[in-house]
Coordinates of C-alpha atoms in Angstrom, one line a residue:
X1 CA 86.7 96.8 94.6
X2 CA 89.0 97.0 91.7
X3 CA 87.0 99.1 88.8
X4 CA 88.1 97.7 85.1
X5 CA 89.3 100.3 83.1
X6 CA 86.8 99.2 80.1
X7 CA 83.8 101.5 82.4
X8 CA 83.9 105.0 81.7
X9 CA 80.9 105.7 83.9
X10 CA 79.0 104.2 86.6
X11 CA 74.8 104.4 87.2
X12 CA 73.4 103.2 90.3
X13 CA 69.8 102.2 90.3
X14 CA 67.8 103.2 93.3
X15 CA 65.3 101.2 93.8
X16 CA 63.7 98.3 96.2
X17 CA 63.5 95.9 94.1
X18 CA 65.4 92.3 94.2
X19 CA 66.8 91.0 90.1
X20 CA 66.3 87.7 91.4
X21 CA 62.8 88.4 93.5
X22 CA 59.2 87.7 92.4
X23 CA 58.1 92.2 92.6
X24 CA 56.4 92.7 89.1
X25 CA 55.1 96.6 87.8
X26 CA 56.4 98.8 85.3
X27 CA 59.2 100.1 87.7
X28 CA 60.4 97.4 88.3
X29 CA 60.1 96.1 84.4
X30 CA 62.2 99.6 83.6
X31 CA 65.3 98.6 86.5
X32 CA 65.7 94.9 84.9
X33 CA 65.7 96.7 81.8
X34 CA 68.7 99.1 83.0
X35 CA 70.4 95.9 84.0
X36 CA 69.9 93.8 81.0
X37 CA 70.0 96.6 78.0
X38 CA 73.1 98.1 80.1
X39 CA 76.4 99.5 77.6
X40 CA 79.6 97.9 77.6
X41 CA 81.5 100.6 78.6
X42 CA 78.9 102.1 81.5
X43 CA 79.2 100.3 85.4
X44 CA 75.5 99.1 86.5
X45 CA 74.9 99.3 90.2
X46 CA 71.8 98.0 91.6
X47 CA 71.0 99.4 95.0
X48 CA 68.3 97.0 96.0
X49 CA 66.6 95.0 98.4
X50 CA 67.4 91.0 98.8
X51 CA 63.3 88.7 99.0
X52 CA 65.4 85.6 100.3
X53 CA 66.7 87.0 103.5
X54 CA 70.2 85.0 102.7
X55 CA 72.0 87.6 100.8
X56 CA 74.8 89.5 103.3
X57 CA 73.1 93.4 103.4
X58 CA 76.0 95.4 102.6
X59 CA 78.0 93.9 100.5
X60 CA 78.2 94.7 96.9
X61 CA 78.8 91.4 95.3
X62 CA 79.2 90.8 90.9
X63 CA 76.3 89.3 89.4
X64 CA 77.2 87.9 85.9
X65 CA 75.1 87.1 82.9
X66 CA 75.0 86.5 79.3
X67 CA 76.3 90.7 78.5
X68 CA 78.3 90.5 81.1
X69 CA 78.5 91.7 84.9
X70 CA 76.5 94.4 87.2
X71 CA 76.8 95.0 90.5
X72 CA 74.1 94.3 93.9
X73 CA 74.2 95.4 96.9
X74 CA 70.9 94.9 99.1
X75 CA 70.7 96.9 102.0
X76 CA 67.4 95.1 103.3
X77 CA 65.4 92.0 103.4
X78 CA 62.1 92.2 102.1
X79 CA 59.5 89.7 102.0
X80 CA 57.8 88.3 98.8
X81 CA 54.4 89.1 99.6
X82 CA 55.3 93.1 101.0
X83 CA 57.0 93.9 97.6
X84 CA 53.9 92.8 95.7
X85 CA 51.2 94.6 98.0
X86 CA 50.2 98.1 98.5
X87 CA 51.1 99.3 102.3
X88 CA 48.1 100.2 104.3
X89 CA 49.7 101.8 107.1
X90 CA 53.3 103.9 107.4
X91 CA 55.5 101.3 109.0
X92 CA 54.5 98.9 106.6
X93 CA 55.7 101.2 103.5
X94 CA 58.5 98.9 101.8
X95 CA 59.4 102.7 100.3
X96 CA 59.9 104.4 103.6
X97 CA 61.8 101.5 104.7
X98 CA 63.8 101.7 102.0
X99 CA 65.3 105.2 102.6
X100 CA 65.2 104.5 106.1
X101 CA 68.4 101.4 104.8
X102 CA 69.8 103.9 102.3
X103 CA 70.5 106.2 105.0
X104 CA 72.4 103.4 107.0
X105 CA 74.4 102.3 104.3
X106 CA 74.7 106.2 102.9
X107 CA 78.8 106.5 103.4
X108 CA 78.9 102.9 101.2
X109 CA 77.1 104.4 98.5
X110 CA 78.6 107.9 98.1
X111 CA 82.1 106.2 98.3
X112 CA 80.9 103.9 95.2
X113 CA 79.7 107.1 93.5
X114 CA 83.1 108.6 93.6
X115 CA 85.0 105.8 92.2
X116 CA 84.3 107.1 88.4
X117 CA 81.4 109.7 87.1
X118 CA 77.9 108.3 88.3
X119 CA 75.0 109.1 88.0
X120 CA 71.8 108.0 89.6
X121 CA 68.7 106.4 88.5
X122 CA 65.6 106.5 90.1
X123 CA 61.8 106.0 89.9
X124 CA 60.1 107.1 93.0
X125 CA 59.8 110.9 94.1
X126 CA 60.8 110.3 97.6
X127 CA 64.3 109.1 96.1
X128 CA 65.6 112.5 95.3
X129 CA 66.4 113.6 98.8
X130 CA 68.8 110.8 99.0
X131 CA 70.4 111.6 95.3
X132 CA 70.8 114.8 96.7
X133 CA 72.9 113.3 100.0
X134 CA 74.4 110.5 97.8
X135 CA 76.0 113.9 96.0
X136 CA 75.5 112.8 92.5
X137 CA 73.2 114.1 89.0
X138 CA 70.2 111.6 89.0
X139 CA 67.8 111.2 86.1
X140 CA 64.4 110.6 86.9
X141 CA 61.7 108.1 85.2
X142 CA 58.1 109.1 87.0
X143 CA 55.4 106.0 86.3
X144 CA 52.1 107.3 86.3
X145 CA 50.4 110.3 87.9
X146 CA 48.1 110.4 90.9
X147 CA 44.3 110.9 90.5
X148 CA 42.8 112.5 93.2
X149 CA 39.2 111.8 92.0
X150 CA 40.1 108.4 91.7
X151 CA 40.9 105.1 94.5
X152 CA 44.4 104.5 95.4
X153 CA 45.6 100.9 97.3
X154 CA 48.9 102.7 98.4
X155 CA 49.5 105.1 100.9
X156 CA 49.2 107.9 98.5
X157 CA 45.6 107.6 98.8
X158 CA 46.4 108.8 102.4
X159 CA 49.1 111.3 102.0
X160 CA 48.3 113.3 98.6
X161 CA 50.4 116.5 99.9
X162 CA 52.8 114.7 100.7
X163 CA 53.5 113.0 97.6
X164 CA 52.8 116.2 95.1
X165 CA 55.6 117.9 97.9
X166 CA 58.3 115.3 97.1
X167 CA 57.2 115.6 93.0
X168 CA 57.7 119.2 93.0
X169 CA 61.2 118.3 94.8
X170 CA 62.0 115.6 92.7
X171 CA 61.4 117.3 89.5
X172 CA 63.0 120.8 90.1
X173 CA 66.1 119.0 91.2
X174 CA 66.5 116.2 88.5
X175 CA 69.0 116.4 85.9
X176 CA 66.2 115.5 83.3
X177 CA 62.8 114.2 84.1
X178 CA 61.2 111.4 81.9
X179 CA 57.6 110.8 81.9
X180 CA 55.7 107.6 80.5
X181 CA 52.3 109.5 81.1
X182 CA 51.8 112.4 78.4
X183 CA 48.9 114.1 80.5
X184 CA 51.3 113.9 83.3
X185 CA 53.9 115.1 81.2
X186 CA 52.1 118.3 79.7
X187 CA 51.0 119.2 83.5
X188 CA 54.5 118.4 85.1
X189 CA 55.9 120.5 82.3
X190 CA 53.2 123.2 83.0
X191 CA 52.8 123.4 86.8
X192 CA 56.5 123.1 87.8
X193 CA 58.9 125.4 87.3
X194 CA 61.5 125.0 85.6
X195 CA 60.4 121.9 84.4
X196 CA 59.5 122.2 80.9
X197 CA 63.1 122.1 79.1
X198 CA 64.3 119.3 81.0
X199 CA 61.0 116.9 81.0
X200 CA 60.5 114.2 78.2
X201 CA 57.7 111.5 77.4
X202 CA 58.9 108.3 77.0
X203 CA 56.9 105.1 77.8
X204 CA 57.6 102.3 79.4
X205 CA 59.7 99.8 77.1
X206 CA 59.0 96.4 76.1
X207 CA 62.0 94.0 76.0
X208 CA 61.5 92.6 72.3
X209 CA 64.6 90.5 73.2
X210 CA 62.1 88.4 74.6
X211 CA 58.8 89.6 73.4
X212 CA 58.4 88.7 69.4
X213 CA 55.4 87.7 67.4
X214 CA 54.4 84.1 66.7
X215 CA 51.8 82.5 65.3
X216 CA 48.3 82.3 67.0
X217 CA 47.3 78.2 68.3
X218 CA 44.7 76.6 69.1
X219 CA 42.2 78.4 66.9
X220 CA 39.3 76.0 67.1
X221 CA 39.4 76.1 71.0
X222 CA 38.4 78.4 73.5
X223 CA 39.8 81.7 73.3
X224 CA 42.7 82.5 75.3
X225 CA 42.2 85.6 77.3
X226 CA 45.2 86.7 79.9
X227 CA 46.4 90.0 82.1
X228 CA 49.2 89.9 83.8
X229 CA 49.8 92.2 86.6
X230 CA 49.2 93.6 90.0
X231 CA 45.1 93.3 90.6
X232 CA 44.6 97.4 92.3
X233 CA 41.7 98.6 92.6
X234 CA 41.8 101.2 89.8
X235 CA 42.2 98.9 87.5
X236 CA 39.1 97.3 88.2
X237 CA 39.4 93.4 88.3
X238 CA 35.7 93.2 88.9
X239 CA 34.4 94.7 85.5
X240 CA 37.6 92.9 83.6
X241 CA 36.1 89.0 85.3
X242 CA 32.9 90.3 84.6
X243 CA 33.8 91.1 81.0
X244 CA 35.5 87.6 80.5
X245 CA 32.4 85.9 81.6
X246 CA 30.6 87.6 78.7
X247 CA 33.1 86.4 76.6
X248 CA 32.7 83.0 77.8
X249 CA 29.2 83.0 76.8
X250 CA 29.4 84.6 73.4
X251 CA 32.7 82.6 71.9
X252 CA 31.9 79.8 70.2
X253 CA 34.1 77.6 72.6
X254 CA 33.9 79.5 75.4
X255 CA 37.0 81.6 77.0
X256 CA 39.7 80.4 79.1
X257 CA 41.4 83.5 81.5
X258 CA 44.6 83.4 82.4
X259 CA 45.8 85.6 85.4
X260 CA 49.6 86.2 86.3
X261 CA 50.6 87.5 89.2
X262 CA 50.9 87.5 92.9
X263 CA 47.3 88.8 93.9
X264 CA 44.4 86.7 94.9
X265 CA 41.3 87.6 92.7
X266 CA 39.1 85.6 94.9
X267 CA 39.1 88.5 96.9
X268 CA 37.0 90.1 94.1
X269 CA 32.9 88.4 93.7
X270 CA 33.0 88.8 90.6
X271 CA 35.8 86.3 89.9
X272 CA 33.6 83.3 91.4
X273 CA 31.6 83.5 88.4
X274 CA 34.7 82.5 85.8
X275 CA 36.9 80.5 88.4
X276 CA 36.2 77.4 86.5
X277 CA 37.9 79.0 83.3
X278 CA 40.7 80.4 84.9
X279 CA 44.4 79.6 85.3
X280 CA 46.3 81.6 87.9
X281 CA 49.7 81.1 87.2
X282 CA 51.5 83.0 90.0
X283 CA 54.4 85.1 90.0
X284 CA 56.8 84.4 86.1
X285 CA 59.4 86.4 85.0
X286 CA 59.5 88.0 81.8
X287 CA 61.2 85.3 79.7
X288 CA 58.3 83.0 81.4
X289 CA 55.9 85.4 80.3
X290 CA 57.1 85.7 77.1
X291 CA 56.5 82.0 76.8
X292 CA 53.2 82.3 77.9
X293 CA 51.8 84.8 75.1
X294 CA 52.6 82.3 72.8
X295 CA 49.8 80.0 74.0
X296 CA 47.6 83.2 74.3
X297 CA 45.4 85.5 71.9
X298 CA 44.3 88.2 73.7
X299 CA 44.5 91.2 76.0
X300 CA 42.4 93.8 77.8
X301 CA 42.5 96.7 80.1
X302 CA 39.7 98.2 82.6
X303 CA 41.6 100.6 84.5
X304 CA 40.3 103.9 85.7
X305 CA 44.0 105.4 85.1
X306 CA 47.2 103.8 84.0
X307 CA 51.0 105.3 83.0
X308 CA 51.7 102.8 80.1
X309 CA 50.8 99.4 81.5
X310 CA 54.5 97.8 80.8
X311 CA 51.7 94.1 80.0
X312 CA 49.7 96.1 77.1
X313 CA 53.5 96.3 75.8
X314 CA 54.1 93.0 76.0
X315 CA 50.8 91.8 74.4
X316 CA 51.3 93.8 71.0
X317 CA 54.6 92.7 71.3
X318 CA 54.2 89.2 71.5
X319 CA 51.6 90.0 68.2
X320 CA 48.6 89.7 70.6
X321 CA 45.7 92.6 70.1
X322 CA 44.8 94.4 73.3
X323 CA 41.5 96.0 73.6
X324 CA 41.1 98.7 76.4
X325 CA 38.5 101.0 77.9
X326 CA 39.2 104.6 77.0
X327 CA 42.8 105.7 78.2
X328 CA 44.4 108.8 76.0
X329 CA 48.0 107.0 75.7
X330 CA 46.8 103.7 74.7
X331 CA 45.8 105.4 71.2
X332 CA 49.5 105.7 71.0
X333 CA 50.2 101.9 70.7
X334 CA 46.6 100.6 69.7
X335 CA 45.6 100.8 65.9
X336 CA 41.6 100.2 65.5
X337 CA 41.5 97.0 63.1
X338 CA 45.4 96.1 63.8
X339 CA 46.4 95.7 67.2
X340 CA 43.0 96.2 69.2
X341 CA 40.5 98.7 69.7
X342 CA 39.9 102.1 72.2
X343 CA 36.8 102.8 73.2
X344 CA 34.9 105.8 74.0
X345 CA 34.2 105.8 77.8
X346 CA 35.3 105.0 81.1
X347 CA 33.4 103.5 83.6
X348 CA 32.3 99.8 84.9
X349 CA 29.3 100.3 82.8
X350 CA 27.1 97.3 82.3
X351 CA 26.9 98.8 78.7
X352 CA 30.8 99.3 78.1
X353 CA 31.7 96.2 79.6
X354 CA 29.4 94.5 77.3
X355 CA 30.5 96.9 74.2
X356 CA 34.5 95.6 75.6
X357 CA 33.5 91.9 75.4
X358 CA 32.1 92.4 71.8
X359 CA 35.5 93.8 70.1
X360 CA 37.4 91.3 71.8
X361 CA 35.3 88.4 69.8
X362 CA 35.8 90.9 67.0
X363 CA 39.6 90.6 67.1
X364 CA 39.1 86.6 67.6
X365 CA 36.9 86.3 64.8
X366 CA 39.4 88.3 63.1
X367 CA 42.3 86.0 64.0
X368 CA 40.3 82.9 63.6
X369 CA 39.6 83.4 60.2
X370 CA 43.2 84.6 59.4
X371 CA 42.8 88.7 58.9
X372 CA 44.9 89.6 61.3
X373 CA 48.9 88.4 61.4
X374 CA 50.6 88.8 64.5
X375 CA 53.7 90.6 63.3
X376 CA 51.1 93.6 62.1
X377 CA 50.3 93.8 65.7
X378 CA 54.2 93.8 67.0
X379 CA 54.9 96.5 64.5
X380 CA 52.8 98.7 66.2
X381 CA 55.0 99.3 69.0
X382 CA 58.4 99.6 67.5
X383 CA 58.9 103.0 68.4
X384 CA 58.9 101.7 72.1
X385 CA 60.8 98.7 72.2
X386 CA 63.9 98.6 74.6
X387 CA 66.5 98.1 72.0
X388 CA 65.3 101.6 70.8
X389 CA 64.4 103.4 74.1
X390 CA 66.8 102.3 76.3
X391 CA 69.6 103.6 74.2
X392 CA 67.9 107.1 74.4
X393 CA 68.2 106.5 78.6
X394 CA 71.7 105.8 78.7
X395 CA 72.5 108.3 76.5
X396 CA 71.1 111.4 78.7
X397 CA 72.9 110.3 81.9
X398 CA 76.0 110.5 79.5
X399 CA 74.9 113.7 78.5
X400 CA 74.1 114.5 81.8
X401 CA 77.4 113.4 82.8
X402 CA 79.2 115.8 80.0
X403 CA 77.4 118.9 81.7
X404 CA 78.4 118.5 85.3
X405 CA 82.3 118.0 83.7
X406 CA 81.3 120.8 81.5

């Protein structure tokens, strides 16, 4: 491959994930983010993994767009629905498969990491032993932090040693460490060694490219509830349907739910109570999404534990109040009376899920009436927006880079 000579640098995303597949998540939110918000002067590799099953696995082939070009090369195929379900047995682990390709393609990617200074991105813990064999600095971006009192879909559930043994690795090894979790940040910082002077929080970032505040429509209709995401158990679905159906009998016009995303909520009873109100709109991509929150007033969150949901981001973003169970980071982006309300207590109380439904017809009455103005609520998460936070990223892996030339 003939390099221009306009790229001083080159990062190379690790991750499976395909730019052009349907897996949604915060991860995967950050990679498209590497891609889109990349420098001019800095060579984006995407080491992926190709949903279609047509692309060659291999080949590292340009992939242009409106800033430019980046680089893909899948190394192997992954099917729509594994990449947007948690693995319930080893085998089926699209991660372990994952490094299991790396490994095959290894000499490919350490040849492309010596063609200028790289460095490596990567999200997942168990990526650091290949960093270490690709030969390069990576900079690592951990998503949330494992519960143990709490129910896991993945395989961590299953393996907890195993995943706090690759942390410990991960973390002690990285360049600089990036958390979008402060309690996971604070005890990262505290437990590990040698953690603390090289460990950050940074959230997730919203792309406000895409995600700007617009009016609020349709104000004498139903309101227009949606959540947008994977549909794990910890985030409890059950009490969030059972909170809409609440909602439904307490608005004026009712409530109308939107879901998107590639999980089936029938699988959850309490769904069959509001499946006459609901839209599932599958799998969208962000600009799609974006879109959507136009038509849309508000958001909500139930889980039991969360990073920073990359959706609650997108919500305020778009202007559009999110009111959540109690969650410490969400006081970070959610201002009582201007973007949505935290409360006190976490559980699938019948009381909180009740004392939920009531400050979400709070914020409608609100908007209804004109009190609250959507770019009041976008404001609220400027300091996290990816034209801000993404520039911090690239910055550190060319700091990062400066050290190892040091």
């Amino acid at each position: 491959m003939n390099t221009p000579q306009i790229f001083r640098s080159t990062l190379i995303s690790l991750h499976a994930l395909d730019p052009f597949g349907s897996k949604v998540g915060g991860i995967e939110t950050h990679v498209r983010q590497v891609i889109r918000y990349r420098p001019d002067d800095m060579r984006v590799i995407l080491i992926g993994v190709d949903d279609s099953g047509q692309r060659k696995l291999g080949e590292l082939v340009e992939i242009k767009d409106e800033a430019g070009s980046y680089w893909f090369m899948p190394i192997m195929h992954c099917h729509k629905v594994a990449v947007n379900s948690a693995a319930k047995r080893l085998l089926q682990s699209v991660t372990l498969n994952f490094f299991k390709n790396v490994l095959r393609y290894l000499p490919r990617i350490r040849a492309l990491a010596r063609e200028m200074p790289a460095t490596l991105d990567i999200q997942r813990y168990e990526y650091s032993w290949l960093c270490q064999l690709i030969g390069v600095p990576y900079v690592l971006t951990t998503h949330g932090d494992m519960r143990p009192d709490q129910p896991m879909d993945s395989l961590l559930s299953k393996y907890p040693y195993l995943h706090h043994f690759n942390e410990a690795h991960a973390v002690r090894h990285a360049a600089h460490v990036y958390s979008v979790n402060k309690e996971q940040t604070d005890r990262i910082s505290k437990d590990i060694k040698g953690a603390a002077g090289k460990t950050e929080f940074m959230t997730v970032s919203v792309d406000d490219r895409l995600f700007q505040p617009t009016p609020y429509l349709q104000l004498d209709g139903p309101v227009q509830i949606a959540f947008v995401g994977r549909l794990d158990h910890f985030k409890r679905p059950g009490m969030m349907f059972d909170v809409i159906r609440r909602i439904d009998e307490l608005a004026p016009a009712g409530a109308r739910f939107h879901y998107v995303g590639a999980a089936d909520p029938t699988v959850f009873p309490e769904f069959a109570a509001i499946v006459g109100i609901s839209k599932r709109h599958g799998f969208k991509n962000s600009a799609q999404i974006a879109e959507l929150w136009k038509g849309w007033h508000l958001g909500l969150v139930t889980s039991t534990f969360e990073g920073m949901p990359v959706y609650v981001l997108e919500a305020l973003c778009s202007g559009r109040p999110v009111c959540s169970i109690h969650l410490p980071q969400m006081h970070l982006v959610i201002r009582d009376d201007v973007s949505g309300t935290v409360l006190p207590g976490n559980n699938d109380s019948a009381e909180l899920a009740q004392a939920l439904a009531d400050e979400l017809l709070r914020y409608w009455s609100r908007i209804r009436t004109g009190e609250l103005e959507s770019q009041a609520v976008s404001e609220c998460v400027a300091p996290y927006k990816a034209s801000r936070q993404m520039g911090v990223l690239f910055a550190r892996h060319q700091a990062v880079l400066g050290e190892v030339t040091a």
